[in-house]
mmCIF file of N, CA and C in Angstrom:
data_model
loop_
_atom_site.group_PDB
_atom_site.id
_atom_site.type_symbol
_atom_site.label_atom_id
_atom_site.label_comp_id
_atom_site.label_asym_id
_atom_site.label_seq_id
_atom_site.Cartn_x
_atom_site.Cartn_y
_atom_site.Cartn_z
ATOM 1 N N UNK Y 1 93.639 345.243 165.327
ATOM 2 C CA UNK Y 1 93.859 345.331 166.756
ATOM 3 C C UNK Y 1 92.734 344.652 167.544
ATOM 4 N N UNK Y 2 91.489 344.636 167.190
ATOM 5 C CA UNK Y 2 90.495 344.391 167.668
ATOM 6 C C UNK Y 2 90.285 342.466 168.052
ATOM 7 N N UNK Y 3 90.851 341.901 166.371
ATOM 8 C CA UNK Y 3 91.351 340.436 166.876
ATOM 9 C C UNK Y 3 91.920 340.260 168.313
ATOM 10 N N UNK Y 4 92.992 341.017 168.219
ATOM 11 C CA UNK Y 4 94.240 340.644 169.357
ATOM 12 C C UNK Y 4 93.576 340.790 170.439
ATOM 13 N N UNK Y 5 92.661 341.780 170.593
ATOM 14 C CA UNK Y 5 91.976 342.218 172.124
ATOM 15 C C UNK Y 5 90.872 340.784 172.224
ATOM 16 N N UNK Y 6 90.391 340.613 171.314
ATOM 17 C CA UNK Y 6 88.933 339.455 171.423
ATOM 18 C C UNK Y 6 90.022 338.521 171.655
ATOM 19 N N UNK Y 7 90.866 337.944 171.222
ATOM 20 C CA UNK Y 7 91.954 337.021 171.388
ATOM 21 C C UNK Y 7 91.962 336.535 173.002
ATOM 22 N N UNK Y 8 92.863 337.560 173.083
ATOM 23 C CA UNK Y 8 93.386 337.950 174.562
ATOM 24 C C UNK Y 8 92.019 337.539 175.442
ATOM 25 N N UNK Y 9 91.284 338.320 175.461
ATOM 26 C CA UNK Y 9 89.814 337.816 176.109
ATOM 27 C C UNK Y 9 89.468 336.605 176.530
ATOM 28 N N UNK Y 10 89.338 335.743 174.948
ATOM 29 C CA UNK Y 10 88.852 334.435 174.878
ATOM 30 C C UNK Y 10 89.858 333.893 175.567
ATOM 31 N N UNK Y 11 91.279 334.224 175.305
ATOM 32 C CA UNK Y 11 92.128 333.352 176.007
ATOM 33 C C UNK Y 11 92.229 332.992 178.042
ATOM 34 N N UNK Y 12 92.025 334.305 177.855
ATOM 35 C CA UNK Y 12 91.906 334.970 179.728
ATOM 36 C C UNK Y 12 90.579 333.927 180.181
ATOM 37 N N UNK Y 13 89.679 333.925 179.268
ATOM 38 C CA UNK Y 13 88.213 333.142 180.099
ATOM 39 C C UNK Y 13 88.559 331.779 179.839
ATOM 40 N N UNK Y 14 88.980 331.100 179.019
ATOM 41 C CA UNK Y 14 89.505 329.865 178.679
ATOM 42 C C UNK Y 14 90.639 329.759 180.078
ATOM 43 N N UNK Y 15 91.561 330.103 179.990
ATOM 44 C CA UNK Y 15 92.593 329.573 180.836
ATOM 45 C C UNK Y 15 91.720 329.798 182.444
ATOM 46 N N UNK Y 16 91.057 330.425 182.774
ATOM 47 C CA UNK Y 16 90.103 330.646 183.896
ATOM 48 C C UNK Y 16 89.160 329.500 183.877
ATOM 49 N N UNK Y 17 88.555 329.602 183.149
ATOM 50 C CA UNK Y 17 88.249 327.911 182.854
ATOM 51 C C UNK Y 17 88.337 326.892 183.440
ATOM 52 N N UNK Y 18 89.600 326.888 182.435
ATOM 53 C CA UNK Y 18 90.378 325.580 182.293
ATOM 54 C C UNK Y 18 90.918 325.438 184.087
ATOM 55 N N UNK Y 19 90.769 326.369 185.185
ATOM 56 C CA UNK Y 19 91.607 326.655 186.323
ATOM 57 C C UNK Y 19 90.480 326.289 187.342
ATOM 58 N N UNK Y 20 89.160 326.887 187.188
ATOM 59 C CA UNK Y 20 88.582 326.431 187.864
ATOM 60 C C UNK Y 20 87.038 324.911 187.625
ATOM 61 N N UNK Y 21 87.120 324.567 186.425
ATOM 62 C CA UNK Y 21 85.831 323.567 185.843
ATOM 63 C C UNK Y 21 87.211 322.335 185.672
ATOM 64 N N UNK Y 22 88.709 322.730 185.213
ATOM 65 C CA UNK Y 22 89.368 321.667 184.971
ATOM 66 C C UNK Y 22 89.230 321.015 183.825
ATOM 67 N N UNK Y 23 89.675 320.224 182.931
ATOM 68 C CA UNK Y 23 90.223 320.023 181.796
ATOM 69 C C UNK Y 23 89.229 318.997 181.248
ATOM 70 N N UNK Y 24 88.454 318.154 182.289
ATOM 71 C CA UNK Y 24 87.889 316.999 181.387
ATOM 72 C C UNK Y 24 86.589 317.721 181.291
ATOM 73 N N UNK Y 25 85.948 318.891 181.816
ATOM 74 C CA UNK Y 25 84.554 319.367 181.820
ATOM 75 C C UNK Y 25 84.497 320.348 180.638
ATOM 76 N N UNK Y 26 85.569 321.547 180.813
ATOM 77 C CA UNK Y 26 86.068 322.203 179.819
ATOM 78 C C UNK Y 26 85.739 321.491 178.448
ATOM 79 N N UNK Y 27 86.571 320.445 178.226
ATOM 80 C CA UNK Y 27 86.352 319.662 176.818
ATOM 81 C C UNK Y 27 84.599 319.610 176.935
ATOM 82 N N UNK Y 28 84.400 318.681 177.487
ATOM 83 C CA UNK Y 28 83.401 318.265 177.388
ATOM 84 C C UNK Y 28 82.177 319.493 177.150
ATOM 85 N N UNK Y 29 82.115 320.886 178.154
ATOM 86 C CA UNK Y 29 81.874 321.861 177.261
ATOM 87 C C UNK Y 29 81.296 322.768 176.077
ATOM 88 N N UNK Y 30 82.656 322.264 175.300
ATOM 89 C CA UNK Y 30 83.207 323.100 174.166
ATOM 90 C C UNK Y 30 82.597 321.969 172.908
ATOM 91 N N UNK Y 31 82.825 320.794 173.276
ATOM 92 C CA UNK Y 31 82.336 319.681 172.448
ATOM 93 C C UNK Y 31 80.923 319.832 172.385
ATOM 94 N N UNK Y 32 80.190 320.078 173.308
ATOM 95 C CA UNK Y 32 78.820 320.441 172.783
ATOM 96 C C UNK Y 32 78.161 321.455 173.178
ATOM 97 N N UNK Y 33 78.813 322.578 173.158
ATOM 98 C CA UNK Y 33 78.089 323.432 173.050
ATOM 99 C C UNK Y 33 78.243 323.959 171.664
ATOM 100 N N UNK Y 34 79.461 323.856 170.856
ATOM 101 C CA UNK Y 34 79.825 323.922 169.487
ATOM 102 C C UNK Y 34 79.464 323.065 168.547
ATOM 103 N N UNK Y 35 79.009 322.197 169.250
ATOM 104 C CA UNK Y 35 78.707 320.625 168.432
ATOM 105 C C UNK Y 35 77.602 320.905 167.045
ATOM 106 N N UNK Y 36 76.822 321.717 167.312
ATOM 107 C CA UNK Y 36 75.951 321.768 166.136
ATOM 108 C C UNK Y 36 76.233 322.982 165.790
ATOM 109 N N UNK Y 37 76.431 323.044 164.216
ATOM 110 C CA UNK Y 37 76.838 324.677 163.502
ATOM 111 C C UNK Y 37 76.261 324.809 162.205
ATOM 112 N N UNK Y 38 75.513 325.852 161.961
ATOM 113 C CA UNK Y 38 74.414 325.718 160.609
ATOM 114 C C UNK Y 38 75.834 326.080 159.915
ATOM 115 N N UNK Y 39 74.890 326.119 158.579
ATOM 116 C CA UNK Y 39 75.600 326.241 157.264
ATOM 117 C C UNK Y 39 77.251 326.054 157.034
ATOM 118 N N UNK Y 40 77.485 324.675 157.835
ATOM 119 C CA UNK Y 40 78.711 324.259 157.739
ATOM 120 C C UNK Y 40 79.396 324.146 156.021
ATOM 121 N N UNK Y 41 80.409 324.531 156.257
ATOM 122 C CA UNK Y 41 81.179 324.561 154.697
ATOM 123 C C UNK Y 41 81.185 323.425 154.182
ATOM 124 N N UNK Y 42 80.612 322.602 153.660
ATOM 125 C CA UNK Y 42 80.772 321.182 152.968
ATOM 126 C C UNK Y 42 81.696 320.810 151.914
ATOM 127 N N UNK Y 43 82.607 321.723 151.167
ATOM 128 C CA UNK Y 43 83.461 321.299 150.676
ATOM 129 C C UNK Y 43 84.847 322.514 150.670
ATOM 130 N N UNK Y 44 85.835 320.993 150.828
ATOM 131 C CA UNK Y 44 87.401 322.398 150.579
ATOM 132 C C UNK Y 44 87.282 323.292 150.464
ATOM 133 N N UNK Y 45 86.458 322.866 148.570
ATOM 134 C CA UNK Y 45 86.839 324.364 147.789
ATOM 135 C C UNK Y 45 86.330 325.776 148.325
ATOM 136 N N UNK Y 46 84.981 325.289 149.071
ATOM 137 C CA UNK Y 46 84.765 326.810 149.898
ATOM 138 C C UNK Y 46 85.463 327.259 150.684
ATOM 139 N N UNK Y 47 85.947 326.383 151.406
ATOM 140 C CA UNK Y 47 87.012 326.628 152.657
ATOM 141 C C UNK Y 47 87.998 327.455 152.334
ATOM 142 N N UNK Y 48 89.085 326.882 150.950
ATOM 143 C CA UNK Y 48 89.970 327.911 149.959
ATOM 144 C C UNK Y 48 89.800 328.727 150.187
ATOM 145 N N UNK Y 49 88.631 329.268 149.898
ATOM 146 C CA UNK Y 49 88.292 330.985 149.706
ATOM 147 C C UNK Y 49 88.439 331.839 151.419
ATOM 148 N N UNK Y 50 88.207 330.955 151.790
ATOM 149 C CA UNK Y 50 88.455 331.622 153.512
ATOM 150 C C UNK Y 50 89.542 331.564 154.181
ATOM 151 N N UNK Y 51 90.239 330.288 153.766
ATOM 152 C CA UNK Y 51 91.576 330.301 154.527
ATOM 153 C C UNK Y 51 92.052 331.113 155.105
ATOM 154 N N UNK Y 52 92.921 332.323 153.225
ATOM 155 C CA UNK Y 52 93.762 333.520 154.604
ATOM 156 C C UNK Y 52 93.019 333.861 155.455
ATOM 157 N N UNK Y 53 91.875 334.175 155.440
ATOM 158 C CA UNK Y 53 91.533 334.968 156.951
ATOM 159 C C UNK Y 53 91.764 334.041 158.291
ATOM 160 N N UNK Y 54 91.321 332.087 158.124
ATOM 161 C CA UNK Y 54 91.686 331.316 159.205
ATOM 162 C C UNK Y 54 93.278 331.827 159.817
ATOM 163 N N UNK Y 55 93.763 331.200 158.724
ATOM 164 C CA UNK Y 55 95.636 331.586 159.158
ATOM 165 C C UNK Y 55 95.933 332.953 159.736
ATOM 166 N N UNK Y 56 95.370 333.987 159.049
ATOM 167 C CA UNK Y 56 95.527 334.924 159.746
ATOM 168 C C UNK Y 56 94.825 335.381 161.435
ATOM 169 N N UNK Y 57 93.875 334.851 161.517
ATOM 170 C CA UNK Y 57 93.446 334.558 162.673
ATOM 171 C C UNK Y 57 94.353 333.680 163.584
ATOM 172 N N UNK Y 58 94.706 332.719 163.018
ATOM 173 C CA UNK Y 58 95.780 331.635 164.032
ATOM 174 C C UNK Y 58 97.424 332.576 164.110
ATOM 175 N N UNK Y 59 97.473 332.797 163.011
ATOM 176 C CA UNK Y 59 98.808 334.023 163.495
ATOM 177 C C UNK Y 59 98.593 334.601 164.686
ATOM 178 N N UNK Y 60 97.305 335.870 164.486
ATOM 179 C CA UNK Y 60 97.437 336.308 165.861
ATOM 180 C C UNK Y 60 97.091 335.480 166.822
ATOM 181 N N UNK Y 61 96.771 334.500 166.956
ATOM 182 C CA UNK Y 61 96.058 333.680 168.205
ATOM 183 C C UNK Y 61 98.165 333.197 168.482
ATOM 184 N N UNK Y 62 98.726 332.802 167.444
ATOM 185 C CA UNK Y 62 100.016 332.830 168.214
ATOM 186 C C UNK Y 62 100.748 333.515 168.805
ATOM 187 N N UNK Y 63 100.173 334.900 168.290
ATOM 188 C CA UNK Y 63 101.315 336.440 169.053
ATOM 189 C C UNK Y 63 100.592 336.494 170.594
ATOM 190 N N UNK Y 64 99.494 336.166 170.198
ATOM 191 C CA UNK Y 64 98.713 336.581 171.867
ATOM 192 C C UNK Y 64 98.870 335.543 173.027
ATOM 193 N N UNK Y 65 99.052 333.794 172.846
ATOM 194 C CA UNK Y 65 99.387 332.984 173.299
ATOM 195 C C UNK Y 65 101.033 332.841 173.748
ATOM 196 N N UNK Y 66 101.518 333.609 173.064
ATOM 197 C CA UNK Y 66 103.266 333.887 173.554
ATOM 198 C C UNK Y 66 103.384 335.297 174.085
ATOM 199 N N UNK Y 67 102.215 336.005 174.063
ATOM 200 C CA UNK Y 67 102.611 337.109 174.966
ATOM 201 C C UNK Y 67 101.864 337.290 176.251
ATOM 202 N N UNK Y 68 101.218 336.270 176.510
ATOM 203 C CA UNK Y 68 99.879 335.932 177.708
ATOM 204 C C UNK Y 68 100.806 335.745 178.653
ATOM 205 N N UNK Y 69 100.763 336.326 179.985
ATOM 206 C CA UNK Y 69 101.523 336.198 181.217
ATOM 207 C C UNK Y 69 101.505 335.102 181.728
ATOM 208 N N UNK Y 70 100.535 333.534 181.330
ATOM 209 C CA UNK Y 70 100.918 332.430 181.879
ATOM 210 C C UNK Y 70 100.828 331.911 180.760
ATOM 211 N N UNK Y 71 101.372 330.509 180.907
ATOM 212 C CA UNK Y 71 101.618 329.300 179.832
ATOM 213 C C UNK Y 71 100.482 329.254 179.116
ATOM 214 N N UNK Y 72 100.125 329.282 177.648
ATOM 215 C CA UNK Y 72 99.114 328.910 176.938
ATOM 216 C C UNK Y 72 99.794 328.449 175.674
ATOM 217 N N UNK Y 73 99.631 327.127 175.473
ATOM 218 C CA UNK Y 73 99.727 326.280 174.554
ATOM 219 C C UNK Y 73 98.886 325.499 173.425
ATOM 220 N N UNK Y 74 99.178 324.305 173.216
ATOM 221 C CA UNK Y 74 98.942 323.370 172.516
ATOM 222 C C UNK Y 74 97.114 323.160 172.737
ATOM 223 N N UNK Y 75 96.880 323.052 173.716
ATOM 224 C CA UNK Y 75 95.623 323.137 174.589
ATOM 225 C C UNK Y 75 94.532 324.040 174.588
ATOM 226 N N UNK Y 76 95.441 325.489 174.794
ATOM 227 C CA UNK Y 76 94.304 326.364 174.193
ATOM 228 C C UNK Y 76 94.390 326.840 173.227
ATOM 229 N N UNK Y 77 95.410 326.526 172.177
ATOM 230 C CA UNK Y 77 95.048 326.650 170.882
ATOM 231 C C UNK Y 77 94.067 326.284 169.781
ATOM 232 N N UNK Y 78 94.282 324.765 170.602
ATOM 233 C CA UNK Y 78 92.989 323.890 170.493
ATOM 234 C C UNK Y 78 91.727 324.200 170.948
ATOM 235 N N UNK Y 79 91.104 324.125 171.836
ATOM 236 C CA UNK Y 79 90.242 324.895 172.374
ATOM 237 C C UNK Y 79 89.511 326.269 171.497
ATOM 238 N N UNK Y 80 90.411 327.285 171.305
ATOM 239 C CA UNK Y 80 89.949 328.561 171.111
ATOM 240 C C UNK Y 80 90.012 328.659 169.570
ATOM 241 N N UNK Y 81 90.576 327.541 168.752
ATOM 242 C CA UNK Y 81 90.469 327.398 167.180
ATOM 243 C C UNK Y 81 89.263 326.720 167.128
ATOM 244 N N UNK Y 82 88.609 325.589 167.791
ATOM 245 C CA UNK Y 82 87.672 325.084 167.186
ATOM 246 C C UNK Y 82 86.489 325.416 167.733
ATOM 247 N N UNK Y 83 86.805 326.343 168.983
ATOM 248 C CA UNK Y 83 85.446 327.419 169.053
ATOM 249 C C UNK Y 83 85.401 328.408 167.783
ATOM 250 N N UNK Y 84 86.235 328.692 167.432
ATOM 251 C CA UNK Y 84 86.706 329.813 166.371
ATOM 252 C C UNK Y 84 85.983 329.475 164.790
ATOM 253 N N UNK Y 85 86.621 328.127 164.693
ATOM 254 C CA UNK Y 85 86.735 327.863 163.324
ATOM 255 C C UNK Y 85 85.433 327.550 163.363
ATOM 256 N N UNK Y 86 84.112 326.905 164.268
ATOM 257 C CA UNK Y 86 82.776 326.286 164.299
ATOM 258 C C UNK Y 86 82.154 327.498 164.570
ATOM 259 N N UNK Y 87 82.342 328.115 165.365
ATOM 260 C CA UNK Y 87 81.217 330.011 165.310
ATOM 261 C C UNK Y 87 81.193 331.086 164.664
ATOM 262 N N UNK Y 88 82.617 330.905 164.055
ATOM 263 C CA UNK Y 88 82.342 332.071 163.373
ATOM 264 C C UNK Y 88 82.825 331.662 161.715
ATOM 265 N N UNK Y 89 83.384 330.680 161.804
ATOM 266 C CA UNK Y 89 83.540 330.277 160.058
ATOM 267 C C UNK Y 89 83.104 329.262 159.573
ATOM 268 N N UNK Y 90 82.189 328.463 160.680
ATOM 269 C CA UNK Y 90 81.363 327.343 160.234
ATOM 270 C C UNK Y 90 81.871 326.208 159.943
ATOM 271 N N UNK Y 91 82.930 325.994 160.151
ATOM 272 C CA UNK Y 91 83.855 324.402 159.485
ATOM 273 C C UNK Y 91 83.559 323.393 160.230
ATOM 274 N N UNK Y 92 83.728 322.398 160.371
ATOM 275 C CA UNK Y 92 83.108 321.233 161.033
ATOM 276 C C UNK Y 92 85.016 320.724 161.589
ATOM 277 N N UNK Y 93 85.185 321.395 162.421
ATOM 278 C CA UNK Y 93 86.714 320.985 162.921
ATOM 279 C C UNK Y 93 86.387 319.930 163.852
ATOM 280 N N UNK Y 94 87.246 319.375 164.330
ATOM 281 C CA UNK Y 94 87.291 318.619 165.290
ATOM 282 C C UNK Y 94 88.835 318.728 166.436
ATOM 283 N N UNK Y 95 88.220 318.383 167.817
ATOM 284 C CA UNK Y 95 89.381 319.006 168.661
ATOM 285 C C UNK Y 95 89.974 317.165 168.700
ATOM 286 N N UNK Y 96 91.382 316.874 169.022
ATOM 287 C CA UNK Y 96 91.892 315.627 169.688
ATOM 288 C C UNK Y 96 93.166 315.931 170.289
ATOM 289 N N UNK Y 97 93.126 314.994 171.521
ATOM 290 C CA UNK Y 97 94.003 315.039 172.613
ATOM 291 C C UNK Y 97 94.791 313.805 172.142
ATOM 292 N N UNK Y 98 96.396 313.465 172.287
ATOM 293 C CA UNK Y 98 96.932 312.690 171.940
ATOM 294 C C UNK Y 98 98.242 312.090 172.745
ATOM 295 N N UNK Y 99 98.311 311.259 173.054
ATOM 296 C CA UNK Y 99 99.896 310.952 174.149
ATOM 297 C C UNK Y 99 100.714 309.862 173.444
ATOM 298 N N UNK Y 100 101.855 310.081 173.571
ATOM 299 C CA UNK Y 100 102.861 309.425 173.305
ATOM 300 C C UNK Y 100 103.610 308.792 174.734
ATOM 301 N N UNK Y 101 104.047 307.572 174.595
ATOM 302 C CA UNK Y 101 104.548 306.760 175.726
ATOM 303 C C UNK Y 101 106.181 307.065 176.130
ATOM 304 N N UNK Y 102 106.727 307.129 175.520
ATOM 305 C CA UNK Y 102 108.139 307.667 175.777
ATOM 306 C C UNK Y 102 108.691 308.418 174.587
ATOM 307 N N UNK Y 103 109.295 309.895 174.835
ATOM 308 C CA UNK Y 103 109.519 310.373 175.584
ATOM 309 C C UNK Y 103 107.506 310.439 176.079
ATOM 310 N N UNK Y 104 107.452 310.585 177.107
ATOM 311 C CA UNK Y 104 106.127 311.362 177.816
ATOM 312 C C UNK Y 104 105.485 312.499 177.514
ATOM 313 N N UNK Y 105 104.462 312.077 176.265
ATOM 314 C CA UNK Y 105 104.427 313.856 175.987
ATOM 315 C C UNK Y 105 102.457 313.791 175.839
ATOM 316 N N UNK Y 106 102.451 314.760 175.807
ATOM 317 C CA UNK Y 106 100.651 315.034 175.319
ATOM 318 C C UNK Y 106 100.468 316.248 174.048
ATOM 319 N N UNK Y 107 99.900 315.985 173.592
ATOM 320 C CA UNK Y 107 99.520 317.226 172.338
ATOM 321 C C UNK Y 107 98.211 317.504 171.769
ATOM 322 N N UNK Y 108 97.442 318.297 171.782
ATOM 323 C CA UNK Y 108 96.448 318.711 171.297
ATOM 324 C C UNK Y 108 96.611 319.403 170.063
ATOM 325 N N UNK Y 109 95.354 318.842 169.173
ATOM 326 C CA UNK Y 109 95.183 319.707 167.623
ATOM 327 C C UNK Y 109 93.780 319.422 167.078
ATOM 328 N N UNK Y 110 93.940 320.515 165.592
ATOM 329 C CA UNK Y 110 92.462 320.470 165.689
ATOM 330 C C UNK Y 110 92.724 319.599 164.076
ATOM 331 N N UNK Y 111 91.445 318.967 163.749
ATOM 332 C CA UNK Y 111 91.758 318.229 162.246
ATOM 333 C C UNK Y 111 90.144 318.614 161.526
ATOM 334 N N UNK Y 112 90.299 318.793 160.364
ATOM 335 C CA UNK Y 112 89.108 318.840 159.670
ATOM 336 C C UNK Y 112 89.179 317.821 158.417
ATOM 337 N N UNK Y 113 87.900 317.654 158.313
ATOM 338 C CA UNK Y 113 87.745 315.966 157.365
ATOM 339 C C UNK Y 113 88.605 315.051 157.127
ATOM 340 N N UNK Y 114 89.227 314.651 158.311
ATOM 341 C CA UNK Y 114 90.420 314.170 159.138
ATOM 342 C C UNK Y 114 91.459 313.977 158.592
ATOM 343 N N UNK Y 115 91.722 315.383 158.518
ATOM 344 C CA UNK Y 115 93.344 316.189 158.012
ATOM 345 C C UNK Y 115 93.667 316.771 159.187
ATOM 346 N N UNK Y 116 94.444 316.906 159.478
ATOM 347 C CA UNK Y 116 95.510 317.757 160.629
ATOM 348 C C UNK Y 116 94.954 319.397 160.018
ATOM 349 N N UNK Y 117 94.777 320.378 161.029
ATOM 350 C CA UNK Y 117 94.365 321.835 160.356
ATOM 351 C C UNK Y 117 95.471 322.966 160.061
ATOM 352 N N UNK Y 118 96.472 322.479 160.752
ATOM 353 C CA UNK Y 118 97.502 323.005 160.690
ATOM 354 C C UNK Y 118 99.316 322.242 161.309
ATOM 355 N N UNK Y 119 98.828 321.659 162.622
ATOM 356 C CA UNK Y 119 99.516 320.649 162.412
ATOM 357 C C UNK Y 119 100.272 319.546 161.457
ATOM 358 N N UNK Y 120 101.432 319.194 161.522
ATOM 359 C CA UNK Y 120 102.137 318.844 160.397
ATOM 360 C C UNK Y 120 101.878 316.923 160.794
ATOM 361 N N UNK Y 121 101.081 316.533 159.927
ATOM 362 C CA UNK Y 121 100.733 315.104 160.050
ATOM 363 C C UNK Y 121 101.182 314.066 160.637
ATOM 364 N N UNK Y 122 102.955 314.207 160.254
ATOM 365 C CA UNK Y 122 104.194 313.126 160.582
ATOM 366 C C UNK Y 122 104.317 313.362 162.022
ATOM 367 N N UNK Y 123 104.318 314.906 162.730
ATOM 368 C CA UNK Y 123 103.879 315.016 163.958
ATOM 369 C C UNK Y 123 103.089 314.367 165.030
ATOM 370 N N UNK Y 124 102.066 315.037 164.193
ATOM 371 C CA UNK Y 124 100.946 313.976 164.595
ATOM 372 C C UNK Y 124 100.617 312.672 165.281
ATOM 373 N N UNK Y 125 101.107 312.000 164.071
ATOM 374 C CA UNK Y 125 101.423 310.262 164.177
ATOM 375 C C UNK Y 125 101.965 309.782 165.885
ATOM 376 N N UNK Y 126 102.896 310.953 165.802
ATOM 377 C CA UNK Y 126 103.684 309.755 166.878
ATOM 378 C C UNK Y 126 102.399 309.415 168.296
ATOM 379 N N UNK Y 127 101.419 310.439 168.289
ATOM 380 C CA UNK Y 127 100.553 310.267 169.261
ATOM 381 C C UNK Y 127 99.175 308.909 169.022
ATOM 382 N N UNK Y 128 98.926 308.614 170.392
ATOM 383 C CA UNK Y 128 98.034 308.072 170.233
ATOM 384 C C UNK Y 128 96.855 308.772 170.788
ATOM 385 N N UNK Y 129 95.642 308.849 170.184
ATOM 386 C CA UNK Y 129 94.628 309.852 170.479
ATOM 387 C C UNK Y 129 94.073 309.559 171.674
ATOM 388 N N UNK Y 130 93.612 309.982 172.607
ATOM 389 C CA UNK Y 130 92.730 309.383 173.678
ATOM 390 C C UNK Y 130 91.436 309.794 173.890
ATOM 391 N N UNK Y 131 91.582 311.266 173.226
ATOM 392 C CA UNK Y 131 90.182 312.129 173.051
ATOM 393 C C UNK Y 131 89.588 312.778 172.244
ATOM 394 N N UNK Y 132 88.583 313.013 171.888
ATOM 395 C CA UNK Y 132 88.423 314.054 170.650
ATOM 396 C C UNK Y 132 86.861 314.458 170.667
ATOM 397 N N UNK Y 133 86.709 315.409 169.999
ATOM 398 C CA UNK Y 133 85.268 315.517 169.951
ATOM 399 C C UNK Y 133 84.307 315.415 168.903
ATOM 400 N N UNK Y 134 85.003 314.478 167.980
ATOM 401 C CA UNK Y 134 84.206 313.372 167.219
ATOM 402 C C UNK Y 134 83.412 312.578 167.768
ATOM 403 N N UNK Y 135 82.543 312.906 167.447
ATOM 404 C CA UNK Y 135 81.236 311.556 167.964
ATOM 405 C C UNK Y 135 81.126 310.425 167.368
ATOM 406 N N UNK Y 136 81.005 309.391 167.964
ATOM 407 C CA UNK Y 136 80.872 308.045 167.223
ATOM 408 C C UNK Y 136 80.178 307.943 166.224
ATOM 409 N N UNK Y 137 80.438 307.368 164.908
ATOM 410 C CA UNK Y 137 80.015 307.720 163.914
ATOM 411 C C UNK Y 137 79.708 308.526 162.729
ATOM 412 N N UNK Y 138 80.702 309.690 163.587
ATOM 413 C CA UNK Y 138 80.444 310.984 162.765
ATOM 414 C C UNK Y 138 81.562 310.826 161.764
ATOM 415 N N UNK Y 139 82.033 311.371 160.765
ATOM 416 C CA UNK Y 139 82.777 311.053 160.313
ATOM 417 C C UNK Y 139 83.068 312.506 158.830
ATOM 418 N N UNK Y 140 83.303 313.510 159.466
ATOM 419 C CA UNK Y 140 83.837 314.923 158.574
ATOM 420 C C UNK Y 140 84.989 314.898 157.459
#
């Protein structure tokens, strides 16, 4: 229960946020204030061992994002996973913003050692990235 409430929280100050700092500061933000994270997981195989708890964390981050009294999406999923996945499980995620030209769409996701994290790849694709919080040169 205690997830769902911290959930809910993070989500409420995020979308407040996101309402009054606006979307390009927000990123900008989250990109470095998360940007450096000790004892980052350096390989998969550690990661393996943690997973269920990620997924299970993103489960509830989906029950609480569809039961939030305003729209929370693609955006702050993004957002509140790769605060998530960099503070408290150490992974070296990365956030990217992505648009497609017709139909007109935008999508946010998070990718680690530039895999999609949950996002389904072929998805993915159809976007072209415009943002992310990969730093030049970095390369996870």
């Amino acid at each position: 229960m205690k997830d769902y409430i911290y959930l809910f929280f993070r989500l409420s100050v995020l979308d407040m946020e996101l309402f009054l700092r606006g979307f390009n500061k927000t990123f900008l933000r989250y990109s470095k204030k998360y940007e450096v994270v000790k004892n980052y997981y350096d390989q998969e195989e550690e990661m393996k061992k943690i997973f269920p708890d990620i997924e299970n964390l993103f489960s509830k981050l989906d029950v609480v994002c569809t039961w939030y009294p305003r729209k929370a999406d693609c955006i702050h999923k993004t957002f509140l996973g790769y605060r998530i996945m960099r503070s408290r499980f150490y992974i070296p995620v990365d956030m990217n913003v992505g648009v497609r030209k017709f139909p007109f769409e935008a999508h946010a996701w998070i990718t680690c050692y530039g895999q999609n994290f949950f996002d389904d790849e072929e998805e993915t694709s159809k976007y072209n990235i415009i943002l992310t919080s990969l730093k030049e040169g970095e390369h996870h």
